Amino acid sequence: MISLDEFYRAYTQFRYSPNPEQHDTIFPGPQEPLFIVAGPGTGKTTCLTLRILKLIVVDGVPPNGILATTFTKKAAAELRSRILGWGFQLLENLQADGAISDNIKDWLQTVDINQVMTGTIDSLCEQVLRDYREAGSQPPILADDFVSKTLLLREGLLTDGRYRDDDLDQLLLELQGGKWGWNVGKKTNLLQQIWDRRFQDQVDWSLFLASGERVEPEFNEQRALDLLREAIADYETALGDRLMVDFARLEQTVLERLRQGVLTDFADQLQVVLVDEYQDSNLMQECIYFELAKACGGALTVVGDDDQSLYRFRGATVELFSEFASRYGAVFGRQPTTIFLKTNYRSTQRIIEFVNDYATLDRSYQVVRVQNKPRLAHGPTAAAGVPVLGMFRPDLETLARDLADFLRQVFRGSGYALPDGTLLEANDQGGDLGDCTLLCSSPAEYNGSGKARLPFLLREHLMLGHRPMEVFNPRGQELSDIRIVRIFGGRLLECLDPGGAIEDEISGLNGISDTFGEWRAAAIEYFEALDPTHGLRDFATGWATRNPGSGKWPRSVPVLELLYGLVHYFPELHDDPEGQIYLEVFTRQVSACEQVGKFSGRVVYDPDNEGLGDASVKELLRDFLGPIASGTVKVNEDLMEAFPRDRLSILSIHQSKGLEFPLVIVDVGADFKSNHKAHRFKRFPVDGGTPHRMENLLRPHTELESPGRSEQDRAFDDLYRQFFVAYSRPQEVLLLVGLEKTLPTSKVSNVAMGWTRDGSSRWHNDEPFVEI
Amino acid sequence: MKLSKRPAAYALPSYSLTGDLLGFLRCGLQYRYTRIGKLPSTRPVQAWFGQFIHGVLEESYRRYDLARQQGRTDLPPWDDDVLREICDLIKTRLAAQQLFPWGEDLEKLGYSRAKSAVNELGPQLFPLIHRAEVRLTGARALPLGLIPAEYRFREADRYEMQGVIDVVTNVQLYDPDLWGNLVVKLLLEDFKARSVKPQAEFEVIIDYKGMRRPSLKPLDPGQPSFWDIYGWQAQTYAHLRQAQADSLPVVAGMIIYLNELLPTRGDLVRLKRELREGTTDVVPQVGGEAERLLGQWQKGDPMPVLPFEFRLRRAIRVIPVTEETVTEALESFDRTVARIEVCRGKELTEGQVMSTWEKNAVDESTCTACDARTFCPSYGVEKEPKLPRGNC
């Protein structure tokens, strides 16, 4: 093995030397448990990568003894790429180092860093269950989100008309918090969250199901729980019959097998476990990590930042992170070393100062932060930078216009002059709109009532003029509103069910029939504009009438055949990369139908039994096209190339986590014209949301204990975190935008604008931004 | 103040040998649609049989290995009901993934071939197996020299190669239990023919293929044939396997063309033609039983039962692994990766799919199973989609 000095010598030939706090995360031996609290921009991926490489070449840990997990597939790919990319460079430099002995060099030749295990916890669990299964058992088949929702709906809620039951309805409604948009789809979502949390929070399920105490005139809690038990049990059976697991069950199965000691072949090879984004973990995952750590003498390193914990709604429990030291101590009998990474290499001094002040703005929030967390420090070469900017206008139209103008001047013009005379310009070596992003809590172009929002208006304004600029906003529009989706979906409808006679017989399509109507209209209009000899006419008509021209129509045809036949006539779908992404949604839904449908995604035709054929079409309308029309299924964002250089990316704050841009625009109040209670939850909550209510409902039956903080306080905490993430994305310029009504001097209380939860606006007399 | 430029993420592309490289070489456009676009195929016929037989062999080995770990020897041949139970297990598994045999005939053939594979091949192969389903990964330098600058869209300087070996065998030549082993015998014959003296202990990595032994005649002299491509796979796997700590020297790859263990009528017709034309490398021994049976057999006759040793020879292809062959194979893969990266880069630059991805219309069977065949510019046989027709 080589020495740490030799390691750094080889590394610093192509990268900067780690700073002292980063060094503290690297040099401890393999057996040392570490609790790394890494602020934004402090280089945690660098630290993880270096620690792993150091463990291999300095401590001699075999690469296949190292397991590193992250939260998203993209993060896992990035970590793996760093380990391999830097790792090989490092090995090359070591081989060229004259001071290292030939023996060691020979040994280094045998080191296969490809063997390091990296991935998300789900990919890891799937791999483990597949590779380490017993003879006679089946490897797990993963149910995707739609499949699990469909089975929950059908087997769980529709069976025995459970969805109509008043008691169950009341239980779920109390979790939802309000009747707006209340429908069976929302009930299914809640059921899914309860199911997920059953495992994520390690709920004592039978205790929970027997805990119904409230008996009121309109609500019998125990009865509701009884129905819940049946619904969940039926769902579980439906999954099992199909040899399927969903993500929650996948992880739970691995945990059970670890505890039973049947995964020793896997666990025994582990020597060190490292977990990134630990603030987004849940109790089940903590149990898995602790089990794995037990197999390697407690060698566990966790990295994260509680201030960036945004996933409570997906079952994350941030306290597992902030209290890691004591939780680890209770199990392993010793304390991990706590290391704070505080030097931010991403941002200018001014932005770091702003972010630090924001983190410490609200007194009550400090109580839930990791104890003794230091303020972020700027890097040694960080420029002072320009002040944080603010653009506030009387109305949305003006805001969009001025913001577009600002972007035009920076990226298409000769720069934007700030009040102090500084000229803000794009980089002269290929700088473009891709260096900028607009972050919003939601990037949707329209609100629920159909009114245009900033993302839409900005897009329009950017397209004006002689040098139009485009945006990249994959979540801007509802999939069902996209032109080619409407025409294609409508054509599918008209081929399967011309005129809608079968559709009319389906009950429970809710708002979907309106969308189906729009689709059909779009398809018919498109059809009528076609040349009379166009091939699509004959093909579509043949399908619609189930008449192949000569010969007979088969008894059963996979709907995929219709789909691909139509695709022939739509180059927008088969020749355009964007269209490919929309097409994949349709084919994915067909696969889901095959998995959950009685007719397995086939169109049945029997002239002697029309009802049978109709039933197969009904199933397709409900399970294939319906979920696309209703917005339940979305595009697969993994299929998109990330962030085009020549467009402005519009993202949700959640999407921006882990990313950085030279210029970041944050929408802090483009939606808020007044103190209206409808949007209080986005800026100054009166009470909690569904995730908080879920915690209240289930926590008493877990080892996690009931939440000490009120729902409202937790909601505030989450909002501060959200804006902390948004504000810590920029490298050089942060621009806050909104309506004038949301300025700190106004009456619209807004966490993003410096309001503390006790109702005072700290920025009222001292705006920390310069208005432009 | 000039803004900085947002750096691209450092992400190494990952290419699986079978899924990506073989898929691309079969046809780049089809690869783009099915693998990158994730569009399912309407005709995954090959998929059922190939996966079925893999599954049966894998499961059978698991049981044999479990018994071995418990100190028992439970080598096939096994009873019909044991085999049926294994086949049913795999069939259920595939059905849950929406994979079905497209007819009863294929299902019966699947079960029969599986029985032959387990009961005839199993006793020879299982005792040699060291590990099954071995995951391989390795990183290589991206052949940037083969990717024109305008199509370079990544920051990456390397790519990751991934694969899974079906079976890794350890052969200890001094082990008396192996002295009658037919697989070892074939290996040693191959070494002798190449004047190679094997070490006392070595490894052979094995890949099962649910297909018949390909003919030597390439479909297109300008393009690599499947014969070549599978050869590269063996070399590359050997290279990646060699880097793993528990490996012995990898001296050969082996492909087992499982269909040869139980040929169909059509297979025999094809074999006879290849023997006539001299386009197959494994021919029956002169004066032997196989020669006699094949010589006599006509298409309408009942199916002959060819001697096991001949069928095994037809099934097994030994691919020698040397430094030179490995280097050549790796370079071929590098070139293929470069081609894929160029196609991706072109698509990003030009914004279109069909004109930017390489197409390969040489192998008819690839095209007839492809859902893009009606609008693919390289395949002219079907110009428009047909309406379904059947017997109602």
Short mmCIF file of C-alpha atoms in Angstrom, two decimals, chain B residues 58-311:
data_model
loop_
_atom_site.label_atom_id
_atom_site.label_comp_id
_atom_site.label_asym_id
_atom_site.label_seq_id
_atom_site.Cartn_x
_atom_site.Cartn_y
_atom_site.Cartn_z
CA GLU B 58 -29.03 -21.10 -13.98
CA GLU B 59 -31.64 -22.49 -11.62
CA SER B 60 -30.45 -26.05 -12.17
CA TYR B 61 -26.90 -25.07 -11.36
CA ARG B 62 -28.11 -23.31 -8.21
CA ARG B 63 -29.67 -26.53 -6.98
CA TYR B 64 -26.64 -28.58 -7.81
CA ASP B 65 -24.43 -26.03 -6.06
CA LEU B 66 -26.64 -25.89 -2.98
CA ALA B 67 -26.42 -29.66 -2.67
CA ARG B 68 -22.66 -29.48 -3.15
CA GLN B 69 -22.33 -26.91 -0.36
CA GLN B 70 -24.31 -29.23 1.86
CA GLY B 71 -21.91 -32.06 1.08
CA ARG B 72 -24.16 -33.94 -1.31
CA THR B 73 -23.63 -34.67 -4.98
CA ASP B 74 -26.81 -34.18 -6.93
CA LEU B 75 -25.72 -34.22 -10.54
CA PRO B 76 -28.16 -34.50 -13.43
CA PRO B 77 -29.68 -36.41 -15.15
CA TRP B 78 -32.73 -35.60 -13.04
CA ASP B 79 -36.23 -36.99 -13.20
CA ASP B 80 -38.78 -35.48 -15.52
CA ASP B 81 -40.86 -34.08 -12.67
CA VAL B 82 -37.88 -32.24 -11.22
CA LEU B 83 -37.15 -30.73 -14.63
CA ARG B 84 -40.75 -29.82 -15.18
CA GLU B 85 -40.85 -28.03 -11.85
CA ILE B 86 -37.79 -26.00 -12.78
CA CYS B 87 -39.19 -25.21 -16.22
CA ASP B 88 -42.50 -24.13 -14.73
CA LEU B 89 -40.71 -21.85 -12.26
CA ILE B 90 -38.89 -20.10 -15.08
CA LYS B 91 -41.98 -19.95 -17.26
CA THR B 92 -43.91 -18.24 -14.43
CA ARG B 93 -41.08 -15.81 -13.93
CA LEU B 94 -41.01 -14.85 -17.59
CA ALA B 95 -44.79 -14.57 -17.74
CA ALA B 96 -44.65 -12.07 -14.91
CA GLN B 97 -42.35 -10.02 -17.11
CA GLN B 98 -44.83 -10.32 -19.98
CA LEU B 99 -42.65 -12.75 -21.90
CA PHE B 100 -44.52 -15.65 -23.46
CA PRO B 101 -43.69 -18.36 -25.98
CA TRP B 102 -45.65 -17.53 -29.11
CA GLY B 103 -47.05 -20.95 -29.39
CA GLU B 104 -47.36 -24.35 -27.77
CA ASP B 105 -44.73 -25.68 -30.14
CA LEU B 106 -42.14 -23.24 -28.94
CA GLU B 107 -42.99 -24.01 -25.36
CA LYS B 108 -42.62 -27.76 -25.95
CA LEU B 109 -39.36 -27.21 -27.79
CA GLY B 110 -38.18 -25.02 -24.95
CA TYR B 111 -38.90 -27.68 -22.39
CA SER B 112 -37.24 -30.41 -24.48
CA ARG B 113 -34.14 -28.37 -25.11
CA ALA B 114 -33.98 -27.44 -21.45
CA LYS B 115 -34.15 -31.12 -20.53
CA SER B 116 -31.34 -31.92 -22.92
CA ALA B 117 -29.26 -29.03 -21.66
CA VAL B 118 -29.67 -30.02 -18.03
CA ASN B 119 -29.53 -33.79 -18.35
CA GLU B 120 -26.90 -34.17 -21.08
CA LEU B 121 -24.77 -31.05 -20.79
CA GLY B 122 -25.27 -30.56 -17.05
CA PRO B 123 -23.26 -33.58 -15.86
CA GLN B 124 -20.28 -32.45 -17.94
CA LEU B 125 -20.51 -28.77 -17.16
CA PHE B 126 -21.74 -28.32 -13.59
CA PRO B 127 -18.73 -29.91 -11.85
CA LEU B 128 -16.52 -27.37 -13.59
CA ILE B 129 -18.45 -24.30 -12.54
CA HIS B 130 -16.80 -21.97 -10.06
CA ARG B 131 -19.30 -19.10 -10.17
CA ALA B 132 -22.40 -18.25 -12.17
CA GLU B 133 -23.80 -14.89 -13.20
CA VAL B 134 -20.57 -13.03 -12.65
CA ARG B 135 -20.89 -9.28 -13.08
CA LEU B 136 -18.11 -7.57 -14.95
CA THR B 137 -17.23 -3.92 -15.16
CA GLY B 138 -14.23 -2.09 -16.46
CA ALA B 139 -13.39 1.40 -17.63
CA ARG B 140 -11.50 2.19 -20.79
CA ALA B 141 -10.36 5.39 -22.41
CA LEU B 142 -12.97 6.82 -24.74
CA PRO B 143 -11.56 6.68 -28.26
CA LEU B 144 -11.80 10.45 -28.65
CA GLY B 145 -9.68 10.30 -31.77
CA LEU B 146 -12.52 8.50 -33.50
CA ILE B 147 -15.13 11.05 -32.44
CA PRO B 148 -15.03 14.29 -34.46
CA ALA B 149 -14.98 17.37 -32.26
CA GLU B 150 -18.36 18.62 -33.39
CA TYR B 151 -19.98 15.43 -32.09
CA ARG B 152 -18.26 15.36 -28.73
CA PHE B 153 -20.99 16.22 -26.26
CA ARG B 154 -19.51 14.82 -23.07
CA GLU B 155 -16.83 15.86 -20.65
CA ALA B 156 -15.92 12.21 -20.21
CA ASP B 157 -12.54 10.78 -21.10
CA ARG B 158 -13.50 7.21 -20.32
CA TYR B 159 -16.37 4.83 -20.72
CA GLU B 160 -17.50 1.99 -18.54
CA MET B 161 -17.95 -1.44 -20.00
CA GLN B 162 -20.37 -3.84 -18.35
CA GLY B 163 -21.31 -7.42 -18.81
CA VAL B 164 -22.39 -10.57 -17.08
CA ILE B 165 -20.72 -13.91 -17.60
CA ASP B 166 -23.11 -16.80 -17.50
CA VAL B 167 -20.60 -19.20 -16.01
CA VAL B 168 -16.97 -19.17 -14.94
CA THR B 169 -15.39 -22.58 -14.83
CA ASN B 170 -12.25 -23.62 -13.04
CA VAL B 171 -10.41 -26.47 -14.61
CA GLN B 172 -7.83 -28.32 -12.63
CA LEU B 173 -6.26 -30.71 -15.07
CA TYR B 174 -4.83 -32.83 -12.31
CA ASP B 175 -8.29 -33.52 -10.87
CA PRO B 176 -9.07 -37.17 -11.58
CA ASP B 177 -12.82 -36.52 -11.50
CA LEU B 178 -12.43 -34.50 -14.64
CA TRP B 179 -10.53 -37.03 -16.66
CA GLY B 180 -13.59 -38.34 -18.47
CA ASN B 181 -15.15 -34.95 -18.86
CA LEU B 182 -16.21 -34.25 -22.43
CA VAL B 183 -16.02 -30.48 -22.09
CA VAL B 184 -12.46 -30.68 -20.81
CA LYS B 185 -11.67 -33.11 -23.59
CA LEU B 186 -12.85 -30.63 -26.21
CA LEU B 187 -10.80 -27.90 -24.58
CA LEU B 188 -7.66 -29.97 -24.59
CA GLU B 189 -8.20 -30.93 -28.22
CA ASP B 190 -8.42 -27.26 -29.06
CA PHE B 191 -5.22 -26.47 -27.16
CA LYS B 192 -3.44 -29.33 -28.92
CA ALA B 193 -4.59 -28.12 -32.33
CA ARG B 194 -3.10 -24.72 -31.59
CA SER B 195 0.02 -26.15 -29.98
CA VAL B 196 -0.81 -24.46 -26.72
CA LYS B 197 0.37 -26.04 -23.50
CA PRO B 198 -2.21 -25.27 -20.83
CA GLN B 199 -1.35 -24.57 -17.20
CA ALA B 200 -2.41 -27.03 -14.58
CA GLU B 201 -5.16 -24.70 -13.36
CA PHE B 202 -7.04 -22.31 -15.55
CA GLU B 203 -10.36 -20.70 -16.18
CA VAL B 204 -12.74 -20.79 -19.06
CA ILE B 205 -15.62 -18.35 -19.21
CA ILE B 206 -18.78 -19.63 -20.73
CA ASP B 207 -21.70 -17.96 -22.39
CA TYR B 208 -24.91 -19.77 -23.25
CA LYS B 209 -26.71 -18.81 -26.40
CA GLY B 210 -30.23 -19.88 -27.23
CA MET B 211 -29.40 -20.25 -30.90
CA ARG B 212 -27.81 -22.65 -33.33
CA ARG B 213 -24.17 -22.54 -34.33
CA PRO B 214 -23.89 -19.74 -36.91
CA SER B 215 -22.58 -20.54 -40.34
CA LEU B 216 -19.15 -19.23 -41.21
CA LYS B 217 -20.50 -17.34 -44.19
CA PRO B 218 -20.80 -13.68 -43.32
CA LEU B 219 -24.02 -11.96 -44.34
CA ASP B 220 -22.12 -8.89 -45.41
CA PRO B 221 -18.39 -9.14 -46.03
CA GLY B 222 -18.01 -5.49 -45.12
CA GLN B 223 -19.55 -5.82 -41.66
CA PRO B 224 -18.56 -7.92 -38.68
CA SER B 225 -20.59 -11.11 -38.55
CA PHE B 226 -22.25 -12.46 -35.45
CA TRP B 227 -19.48 -15.04 -35.38
CA ASP B 228 -16.96 -12.22 -35.01
CA ILE B 229 -19.05 -10.26 -32.57
CA TYR B 230 -19.59 -13.11 -30.14
CA GLY B 231 -15.89 -13.81 -30.39
CA TRP B 232 -15.14 -10.28 -29.25
CA GLN B 233 -17.56 -10.70 -26.41
CA ALA B 234 -15.61 -13.68 -25.13
CA GLN B 235 -12.31 -11.82 -25.41
CA THR B 236 -13.63 -8.76 -23.64
CA TYR B 237 -15.22 -10.78 -20.87
CA ALA B 238 -11.96 -12.64 -20.43
CA HIS B 239 -10.13 -9.33 -20.13
CA LEU B 240 -12.51 -7.96 -17.52
CA ARG B 241 -12.61 -11.25 -15.62
CA GLN B 242 -8.84 -11.40 -15.46
CA ALA B 243 -8.83 -8.22 -13.41
CA GLN B 244 -10.96 -9.78 -10.68
CA ALA B 245 -9.16 -10.98 -7.58
CA ASP B 246 -10.53 -14.51 -7.55
CA SER B 247 -9.69 -15.31 -11.16
CA LEU B 248 -7.27 -17.91 -12.48
CA PRO B 249 -5.59 -17.36 -15.84
CA VAL B 250 -8.36 -17.14 -18.40
CA VAL B 251 -7.20 -19.22 -21.35
CA ALA B 252 -10.36 -19.45 -23.37
CA GLY B 253 -13.89 -18.35 -23.80
CA MET B 254 -16.54 -20.82 -24.69
CA ILE B 255 -19.87 -20.33 -26.35
CA ILE B 256 -22.44 -23.06 -26.00
CA TYR B 257 -25.02 -22.89 -28.73
CA LEU B 258 -27.74 -24.67 -26.83
CA ASN B 259 -30.02 -25.30 -29.78
CA GLU B 260 -27.45 -27.73 -31.13
CA LEU B 261 -28.16 -30.06 -28.23
CA LEU B 262 -31.60 -30.69 -29.71
CA PRO B 263 -31.81 -29.53 -33.32
CA THR B 264 -35.16 -29.12 -35.02
CA ARG B 265 -36.06 -30.32 -38.44
CA GLY B 266 -35.24 -26.90 -39.86
CA ASP B 267 -31.89 -26.95 -38.07
CA LEU B 268 -30.96 -30.23 -39.68
CA VAL B 269 -31.92 -28.95 -43.13
CA ARG B 270 -29.70 -25.92 -42.58
CA LEU B 271 -26.89 -28.12 -41.27
CA LYS B 272 -26.99 -30.37 -44.30
CA ARG B 273 -26.81 -27.35 -46.57
CA GLU B 274 -23.86 -25.92 -44.67
CA LEU B 275 -22.08 -29.28 -44.85
CA ARG B 276 -22.64 -29.34 -48.60
CA GLU B 277 -21.44 -25.77 -49.06
CA GLY B 278 -18.56 -26.12 -46.64
CA THR B 279 -19.74 -23.16 -44.58
CA THR B 280 -19.65 -24.75 -41.14
CA ASP B 281 -16.61 -25.53 -39.05
CA VAL B 282 -17.84 -28.58 -37.16
CA VAL B 283 -18.45 -31.53 -39.41
CA PRO B 284 -19.13 -35.16 -38.48
CA GLN B 285 -16.18 -37.50 -38.18
CA VAL B 286 -15.61 -39.50 -41.33
CA GLY B 287 -17.05 -42.98 -40.94
CA GLY B 288 -18.78 -42.10 -37.72
CA GLU B 289 -22.36 -42.57 -36.58
CA ALA B 290 -23.27 -38.90 -37.00
CA GLU B 291 -22.05 -38.89 -40.58
CA ARG B 292 -24.09 -41.95 -41.33
CA LEU B 293 -27.30 -40.66 -39.77
CA LEU B 294 -27.04 -37.26 -41.39
CA GLY B 295 -26.16 -38.68 -44.74
CA GLN B 296 -29.23 -40.89 -44.71
CA TRP B 297 -31.67 -38.39 -43.33
CA GLN B 298 -34.13 -36.66 -45.63
CA LYS B 299 -36.43 -33.81 -44.74
CA GLY B 300 -39.59 -35.88 -44.43
CA ASP B 301 -38.00 -38.63 -42.32
CA PRO B 302 -38.41 -39.05 -38.56
CA MET B 303 -35.84 -37.08 -36.60
CA PRO B 304 -32.61 -38.99 -35.93
CA VAL B 305 -31.01 -38.94 -32.49
CA LEU B 306 -27.49 -37.83 -33.20
CA PRO B 307 -24.75 -39.01 -30.84
CA PHE B 308 -24.27 -36.71 -27.84
CA GLU B 309 -20.60 -36.15 -28.48
CA PHE B 310 -21.32 -34.79 -31.96
CA ARG B 311 -24.08 -32.57 -30.68
#
